[in-house]
Coordinates of C-alpha atoms in Angstrom, one line a residue:
M5 CA 0.3 -0.2 0.1
S6 CA 1.2 3.4 -1.0
T7 CA 0.4 5.3 2.0
T8 CA 0.3 5.0 6.1
P9 CA -2.4 2.3 7.0
L10 CA -5.2 3.2 9.3
S11 CA -4.4 2.2 12.7
G12 CA -7.5 2.2 13.9
R13 CA -11.3 3.7 13.7
I14 CA -11.0 8.0 13.2
L15 CA -14.5 8.6 15.4
P16 CA -16.4 11.8 14.4
G17 CA -16.5 14.4 18.1
T18 CA -13.4 12.8 19.1
L19 CA -9.6 14.3 19.6
V20 CA -6.6 13.0 17.9
N21 CA -3.3 14.0 18.8
G22 CA -4.7 16.8 21.1
Q23 CA -7.2 18.2 18.4
P24 CA -10.9 18.2 17.0
A25 CA -10.4 14.8 14.3
T26 CA -9.9 16.4 11.3
L27 CA -10.5 15.5 7.9
G28 CA -8.2 17.0 4.8
V29 CA -9.3 16.7 1.1
M30 CA -6.9 18.2 -1.9
G31 CA -8.6 20.3 -4.5
G32 CA -11.6 22.5 -2.9
G33 CA -14.3 22.2 -5.8
Q34 CA -18.0 20.9 -5.4
L35 CA -17.0 17.6 -4.6
G36 CA -14.7 18.8 -2.0
R37 CA -17.3 20.9 -0.9
M38 CA -19.7 18.2 -0.5
F39 CA -17.3 15.9 1.0
V40 CA -16.9 18.8 3.7
H41 CA -20.2 19.1 4.0
A42 CA -20.6 15.0 4.7
A43 CA -17.8 15.7 6.8
Q44 CA -18.8 18.1 9.0
R45 CA -22.4 16.7 9.3
M46 CA -20.9 13.6 11.5
G47 CA -18.9 16.2 13.3
Y48 CA -15.7 16.1 12.0
F49 CA -13.5 19.2 11.4
T50 CA -12.4 19.6 8.0
A51 CA -9.4 21.4 6.2
V52 CA -8.9 22.1 2.5
L53 CA -5.8 22.5 0.3
D54 CA -6.3 24.4 -2.6
P55 CA -5.0 27.5 -4.3
D56 CA -8.2 29.6 -5.1
A57 CA -9.5 31.7 -2.8
A58 CA -12.7 31.5 -3.5
S59 CA -12.6 27.3 -3.9
P60 CA -16.1 26.4 -3.6
A61 CA -14.9 23.6 -0.4
G62 CA -12.4 26.5 1.1
L63 CA -15.4 28.8 2.1
V64 CA -17.3 26.3 3.7
S65 CA -14.5 24.4 5.5
H66 CA -12.8 25.0 8.7
H67 CA -9.3 25.5 7.6
H68 CA -8.6 26.4 3.9
I69 CA -4.8 26.3 3.3
Q70 CA -4.1 28.3 0.0
T71 CA -1.4 27.0 -1.3
A72 CA -0.4 25.3 -4.6
Y73 CA -0.7 21.6 -4.5
L74 CA 2.7 20.9 -4.2
D75 CA 3.6 23.4 -2.2
E76 CA 5.7 21.7 0.8
Q77 CA 4.7 24.3 3.4
G78 CA 0.7 23.7 2.5
L79 CA 1.3 20.0 2.5
A80 CA 3.1 19.8 5.7
Q81 CA 0.2 22.5 7.2
L82 CA -2.7 19.9 5.9
M83 CA -0.4 17.1 7.5
Q84 CA -0.2 18.5 11.1
R85 CA -4.2 19.5 10.8
C86 CA -5.1 15.8 9.1
A87 CA -5.6 12.9 10.6
A88 CA -6.5 11.5 7.5
I89 CA -6.7 12.7 3.9
T90 CA -8.8 12.0 0.7
T91 CA -8.5 14.1 -2.7
E92 CA -11.7 15.5 -4.7
F93 CA -10.2 15.3 -8.0
E94 CA -8.1 13.0 -10.4
N95 CA -5.7 15.6 -11.4
V96 CA -4.0 16.7 -8.0
P97 CA -0.4 15.7 -8.6
A98 CA 0.1 12.0 -7.4
P99 CA 3.8 13.3 -6.2
A100 CA 1.6 15.2 -3.0
L101 CA -0.4 12.2 -2.2
V102 CA 3.0 9.9 -2.0
T103 CA 4.4 13.0 0.3
L104 CA 1.3 13.0 2.5
G105 CA 1.0 9.2 2.6
A106 CA 4.2 8.5 3.8
H107 CA 2.8 10.2 7.0
R108 CA -0.6 10.1 7.5
P109 CA -3.6 7.7 5.8
V110 CA -4.4 9.1 2.0
A111 CA -7.8 7.4 0.2
P112 CA -7.5 7.0 -2.5
G113 CA -4.0 6.4 -2.5
A114 CA -1.3 7.7 -4.8
D115 CA -0.9 4.6 -7.1
A116 CA -4.8 4.6 -7.7
V117 CA -5.0 7.9 -8.7
A118 CA -1.4 7.8 -11.3
I119 CA -2.9 4.9 -13.0
A120 CA -6.4 6.9 -13.5
Q121 CA -4.1 9.7 -14.6
D122 CA -3.7 8.2 -18.1
R123 CA -5.9 6.6 -19.5
A124 CA -3.7 3.7 -21.5
Q125 CA -2.5 2.8 -18.0
E126 CA -6.1 2.7 -16.7
K127 CA -7.3 0.6 -20.1
A128 CA -4.3 -1.8 -19.1
H129 CA -5.3 -2.3 -15.6
F130 CA -9.3 -2.6 -17.0
T131 CA -7.8 -5.6 -19.0
R132 CA -6.0 -7.4 -16.5
C133 CA -9.1 -7.3 -14.5
G134 CA -11.1 -8.9 -17.2
V135 CA -13.3 -5.9 -18.2
P136 CA -13.6 -5.5 -21.9
V137 CA -12.2 -2.2 -23.9
A138 CA -12.9 -0.5 -26.5
P139 CA -10.8 -1.4 -29.3
N140 CA -7.6 1.1 -28.3
A141 CA -4.2 2.4 -29.4
V142 CA -1.2 4.1 -27.5
I143 CA 0.2 6.9 -30.2
E144 CA 3.6 8.3 -28.5
T145 CA 5.3 8.6 -31.6
A146 CA 5.6 9.4 -35.3
A147 CA 6.1 5.4 -35.5
Q148 CA 3.1 4.4 -33.8
L149 CA 0.5 6.7 -35.4
A150 CA 2.1 5.3 -39.0
T151 CA 1.1 1.7 -37.5
V152 CA -2.1 2.7 -36.2
P153 CA -5.0 -0.3 -37.5
D154 CA -6.9 1.0 -40.2
A155 CA -9.9 -0.9 -38.4
L156 CA -9.7 1.9 -35.4
L157 CA -11.1 4.7 -37.5
P158 CA -13.5 6.4 -37.3
G159 CA -12.2 6.7 -33.6
I160 CA -11.5 9.1 -30.9
L161 CA -8.3 10.2 -30.3
K162 CA -7.7 11.7 -26.5
T163 CA -4.9 12.2 -24.8
A164 CA -3.8 10.6 -22.4
R165 CA -3.7 13.0 -19.2
M166 CA -5.6 15.8 -18.3
G167 CA -9.1 14.8 -20.4
Y168 CA -12.5 15.6 -18.5
D169 CA -15.5 16.8 -19.6
G170 CA -14.8 15.9 -23.3
K171 CA -11.4 18.1 -23.1
G172 CA -8.0 16.5 -24.9
Q173 CA -10.9 14.2 -27.2
M174 CA -11.1 14.8 -31.2
R175 CA -12.9 12.8 -33.3
V176 CA -11.2 11.7 -36.4
K177 CA -12.6 9.8 -39.5
T178 CA -9.6 9.0 -41.7
R179 CA -5.6 8.9 -41.2
A180 CA -5.0 12.2 -42.2
E181 CA -7.5 13.5 -39.6
L182 CA -5.6 11.5 -37.7
A183 CA -2.2 13.1 -38.0
A184 CA -4.1 16.4 -38.1
A185 CA -5.4 15.5 -35.1
W186 CA -2.3 14.4 -32.8
D187 CA -0.3 17.9 -34.6
E188 CA -3.4 19.4 -32.5
L189 CA -2.8 18.7 -29.3
K190 CA 1.4 19.1 -29.7
H191 CA 2.0 15.3 -29.9
V192 CA 1.0 14.6 -26.2
P193 CA 0.9 11.0 -25.8
C194 CA -3.2 10.0 -26.8
V195 CA -5.1 6.8 -27.1
L196 CA -6.8 6.1 -30.0
E197 CA -10.1 4.4 -29.4
K198 CA -12.8 2.8 -32.2
M199 CA -15.9 4.5 -32.4
L200 CA -18.2 1.9 -31.2
P201 CA -22.2 1.9 -32.2
L202 CA -23.8 3.3 -28.2
A203 CA -26.9 2.9 -27.0
A204 CA -26.8 4.2 -24.3
E205 CA -24.4 5.4 -21.3
C206 CA -24.0 3.8 -17.6
S207 CA -22.3 4.3 -14.3
V208 CA -21.4 2.7 -11.2
I209 CA -19.8 4.2 -8.1
V210 CA -19.0 2.0 -5.1
A211 CA -17.2 2.6 -1.7
R212 CA -14.3 0.0 -0.7
G213 CA -13.0 0.5 2.7
W214 CA -9.5 -0.3 4.3
D215 CA -10.2 -3.4 5.5
G216 CA -11.6 -4.4 1.8
Q217 CA -15.2 -4.6 2.2
I218 CA -16.9 -2.8 -0.4
V219 CA -20.7 -1.8 -1.3
N220 CA -22.4 0.4 -4.4
F221 CA -24.7 2.2 -5.3
P222 CA -27.7 1.1 -7.5
V223 CA -26.4 1.6 -12.2
Q224 CA -27.0 5.3 -13.1
R225 CA -28.2 5.9 -16.4
N226 CA -26.6 8.6 -18.0
L227 CA -26.8 11.1 -20.8
H228 CA -23.7 13.3 -21.8
R229 CA -23.8 16.5 -24.2
E230 CA -21.0 18.2 -25.3
G231 CA -18.8 15.2 -23.7
I232 CA -20.5 16.5 -20.2
L233 CA -22.9 14.9 -18.2
A234 CA -26.2 16.5 -18.7
V235 CA -28.7 13.7 -16.9
T236 CA -28.7 11.4 -14.8
E237 CA -31.6 9.0 -13.9
V238 CA -31.8 6.0 -11.7
F239 CA -34.2 4.0 -10.5
E240 CA -35.0 -0.1 -10.6
G241 CA -34.7 -1.1 -14.3
N242 CA -33.1 1.7 -15.7
V243 CA -30.8 -0.6 -17.5
P244 CA -31.3 -4.1 -18.1
A245 CA -30.7 -6.6 -14.9
A246 CA -28.3 -8.6 -16.3
L247 CA -26.2 -5.5 -17.6
A248 CA -26.3 -3.8 -14.0
A249 CA -25.1 -6.8 -12.3
Q250 CA -22.1 -7.3 -14.5
A251 CA -21.1 -3.4 -14.8
I252 CA -21.6 -3.4 -11.2
A253 CA -19.1 -6.7 -11.1
A254 CA -17.2 -5.3 -13.1
T255 CA -16.7 -2.5 -10.7
K256 CA -15.7 -3.9 -7.8
S257 CA -13.7 -6.2 -9.9
I258 CA -11.8 -2.6 -11.0
A259 CA -11.2 -1.7 -7.2
E260 CA -10.5 -4.7 -5.8
G261 CA -7.2 -5.3 -8.5
L262 CA -6.0 -1.5 -7.6
R263 CA -6.5 -2.6 -3.4
Y264 CA -8.8 0.2 -3.7
V265 CA -9.7 2.7 -0.4
G266 CA -12.1 5.4 -1.0
V267 CA -14.8 6.1 -3.5
L268 CA -14.6 5.0 -7.2
C269 CA -16.9 5.7 -10.1
V270 CA -16.5 3.6 -13.6
E271 CA -18.6 4.9 -16.6
F272 CA -19.4 2.2 -18.9
F273 CA -20.8 2.3 -22.6
I274 CA -23.6 -0.1 -23.2
L275 CA -23.4 -0.7 -27.0
Q276 CA -26.3 -1.3 -29.3
D277 CA -26.1 -5.5 -29.0
G278 CA -26.6 -5.6 -25.6
S279 CA -23.3 -6.1 -24.3
L280 CA -21.0 -3.5 -22.0
V281 CA -17.7 -1.9 -22.5
V282 CA -15.8 0.3 -19.8
N283 CA -15.2 3.3 -20.3
E284 CA -13.1 4.9 -17.8
M285 CA -12.7 5.6 -14.0
A286 CA -12.6 8.4 -11.3
P287 CA -10.8 7.9 -8.2
R288 CA -13.6 10.2 -6.0
P289 CA -17.2 10.5 -5.7
H290 CA -18.7 11.4 -9.4
N291 CA -20.9 13.9 -10.8
S292 CA -23.0 11.2 -12.1
G293 CA -23.6 9.9 -7.7
H294 CA -25.2 13.1 -7.2
Y295 CA -28.4 12.3 -6.7
S296 CA -27.4 10.0 -3.9
V297 CA -27.4 13.2 -1.5
D298 CA -31.2 13.4 -1.7
A299 CA -32.7 9.5 -3.0
C300 CA -30.5 7.5 -1.2
D301 CA -30.1 6.8 3.1
H302 CA -25.9 7.3 2.3
S303 CA -24.9 9.8 -0.1
Q304 CA -21.5 9.0 -2.2
F305 CA -20.4 11.9 0.5
D306 CA -21.1 10.1 3.8
L307 CA -19.4 6.9 2.2
Q308 CA -16.4 9.1 0.9
V309 CA -16.2 10.1 4.6
R310 CA -17.0 6.6 6.2
T311 CA -14.1 4.9 4.1
L312 CA -11.6 7.2 4.6
T313 CA -12.3 6.9 8.8
G314 CA -12.8 3.6 8.9
L315 CA -16.1 3.4 9.8
P316 CA -18.4 0.4 9.0
L317 CA -20.0 1.0 5.3
V318 CA -23.2 -0.4 5.1
Q319 CA -24.9 -1.4 1.3
P320 CA -26.8 2.2 0.3
R321 CA -30.6 2.0 -0.5
L322 CA -32.4 4.1 -2.7
H323 CA -35.7 4.8 -1.4
S324 CA -37.1 7.4 -4.4
P325 CA -36.8 6.9 -8.3
S326 CA -34.3 9.8 -8.9
T327 CA -33.0 12.2 -11.9
M328 CA -30.5 14.6 -12.1
L329 CA -29.8 17.7 -14.1
N330 CA -26.3 19.2 -14.4
L331 CA -26.8 22.9 -13.8
L332 CA -24.2 24.5 -15.9
G333 CA -23.2 28.6 -16.8
D334 CA -25.1 28.3 -19.8
I335 CA -28.7 28.3 -17.7
W336 CA -27.1 32.0 -16.3
L337 CA -25.8 33.2 -19.1
A338 CA -29.0 32.8 -21.1
F339 CA -31.4 34.4 -18.7
Q340 CA -28.7 36.9 -17.7
D341 CA -29.1 36.9 -14.0
A342 CA -30.7 34.4 -11.4
P343 CA -32.8 31.8 -13.1
P344 CA -35.9 31.2 -11.6
W345 CA -35.4 29.0 -9.4
D346 CA -38.9 29.8 -7.3
Q347 CA -40.7 28.2 -10.0
V348 CA -38.5 25.4 -10.4
L349 CA -38.6 25.0 -6.4
A350 CA -42.2 25.3 -6.7
L351 CA -42.6 21.7 -8.9
P352 CA -42.6 18.7 -6.0
G353 CA -39.8 16.8 -5.1
T354 CA -36.9 19.7 -6.2
H355 CA -33.9 19.8 -4.3
L356 CA -31.4 22.1 -5.7
H357 CA -27.9 22.2 -5.0
L358 CA -25.8 25.5 -5.7
Y359 CA -21.8 25.4 -5.6
G360 CA -20.9 28.5 -4.3
K361 CA -19.3 29.7 -7.8
L362 CA -19.1 33.2 -8.3
K363 CA -18.8 33.6 -11.7
A364 CA -20.9 31.6 -14.4
S365 CA -19.2 30.6 -17.6
K366 CA -20.2 28.0 -20.8
G367 CA -19.9 24.9 -19.5
R368 CA -18.9 25.3 -16.1
K369 CA -20.4 23.1 -13.5
M370 CA -22.7 25.9 -11.0
G371 CA -24.7 23.3 -9.3
H372 CA -27.3 20.4 -10.0
L373 CA -31.1 19.4 -9.4
N374 CA -32.1 16.1 -7.6
I375 CA -35.4 15.7 -8.4
T376 CA -37.5 12.4 -6.2
G377 CA -40.6 11.0 -6.1
P378 CA -43.0 8.2 -5.7
T379 CA -43.0 6.8 -8.9
V380 CA -40.9 6.6 -12.2
D381 CA -43.0 8.5 -14.3
E382 CA -43.9 11.4 -12.0
V383 CA -40.5 11.8 -11.2
R384 CA -39.7 11.8 -15.6
A385 CA -42.4 14.7 -15.6
T386 CA -41.4 16.6 -13.2
A387 CA -37.5 17.3 -14.0
L388 CA -38.8 17.5 -17.6
A389 CA -41.3 20.9 -16.2
A390 CA -37.9 22.2 -14.2
A391 CA -35.4 21.3 -17.6
R392 CA -38.4 23.9 -19.6
I393 CA -38.3 26.2 -16.7
L394 CA -34.6 26.7 -17.2
G395 CA -34.4 26.3 -21.1
I396 CA -32.2 22.8 -20.9
E397 CA -33.0 20.9 -23.7
P398 CA -35.6 17.7 -23.1
F399 CA -34.2 14.3 -22.7

């Protein structure tokens, strides 16, 4: 294990080394903010390391360490304050997690995060775990570019590192387009994936503890637009039962293969022939799991706290069908002011979550809207009504 093991449970409301039990998080975005809220609700103090003075998580945490992620003094201060540390996005530098893990329990560990940061390593791990991936080729040199099999075209060229929400991805149909795309991406290491006939997309979130115990949320059916998650629907039967079982088993296998500790999300493609192919993983809570705050008895952030502190894991239960609408900055720009939240919140079963971001921009995640209700039809009708009010394309 690439981190200091947890020596005993970190109980909320206790003292650790003479100070209130404090949990740290690398990264100050909305995922960190929701982790902080979950930890504080349970009685923990929190500390956030993020360079942005107005970071959503830093604004609500007990402590905000405003330094770069590799700043030695910042990392030392985080270790001094915290009994254990997690991360809220996969592009936190893995060397920072190595430094922290030498002195404190860190979950997920640097090894797992490093694999998730590199598409080539990620696909190799999926293959080792026996989980099917799309046909692909790694392109790091001109020679590899020249020998790409024709069968991989048309395809999607993706940067091996630092890609998210559709960034660092280009669709290519011919070898000439492939070469031009690699030029545009400045010849950084890439992975070319064959485009497959998709029927739908889904994801699975699991939580795995230090002792290897693992629990899962239901399969989430997702709709992406321009590479960004737009809608998540969760209810019994949202995907065929056999496919759901396969996706859950595959996600657990991927987590076990990493000896993972924490919350892990794995995204899948459902092909038109009914088969399942893994897309990518995120070593953290995930946008598609935000519904769990209002539709489950334990949210993904509750389980992030439990895995980090060694508290018992219980299988989360979906108590209501749910739809989540991602709220992007485009909505604010369209209204040129605050969107009509009063009209949205007049709809039954609506739960608004805004992230405290001060400036809206196109494609920026500003919040999400969870809709819960007694039946799938009622939830869907309410979600579509909310989408009409906000100018979100129907689904």
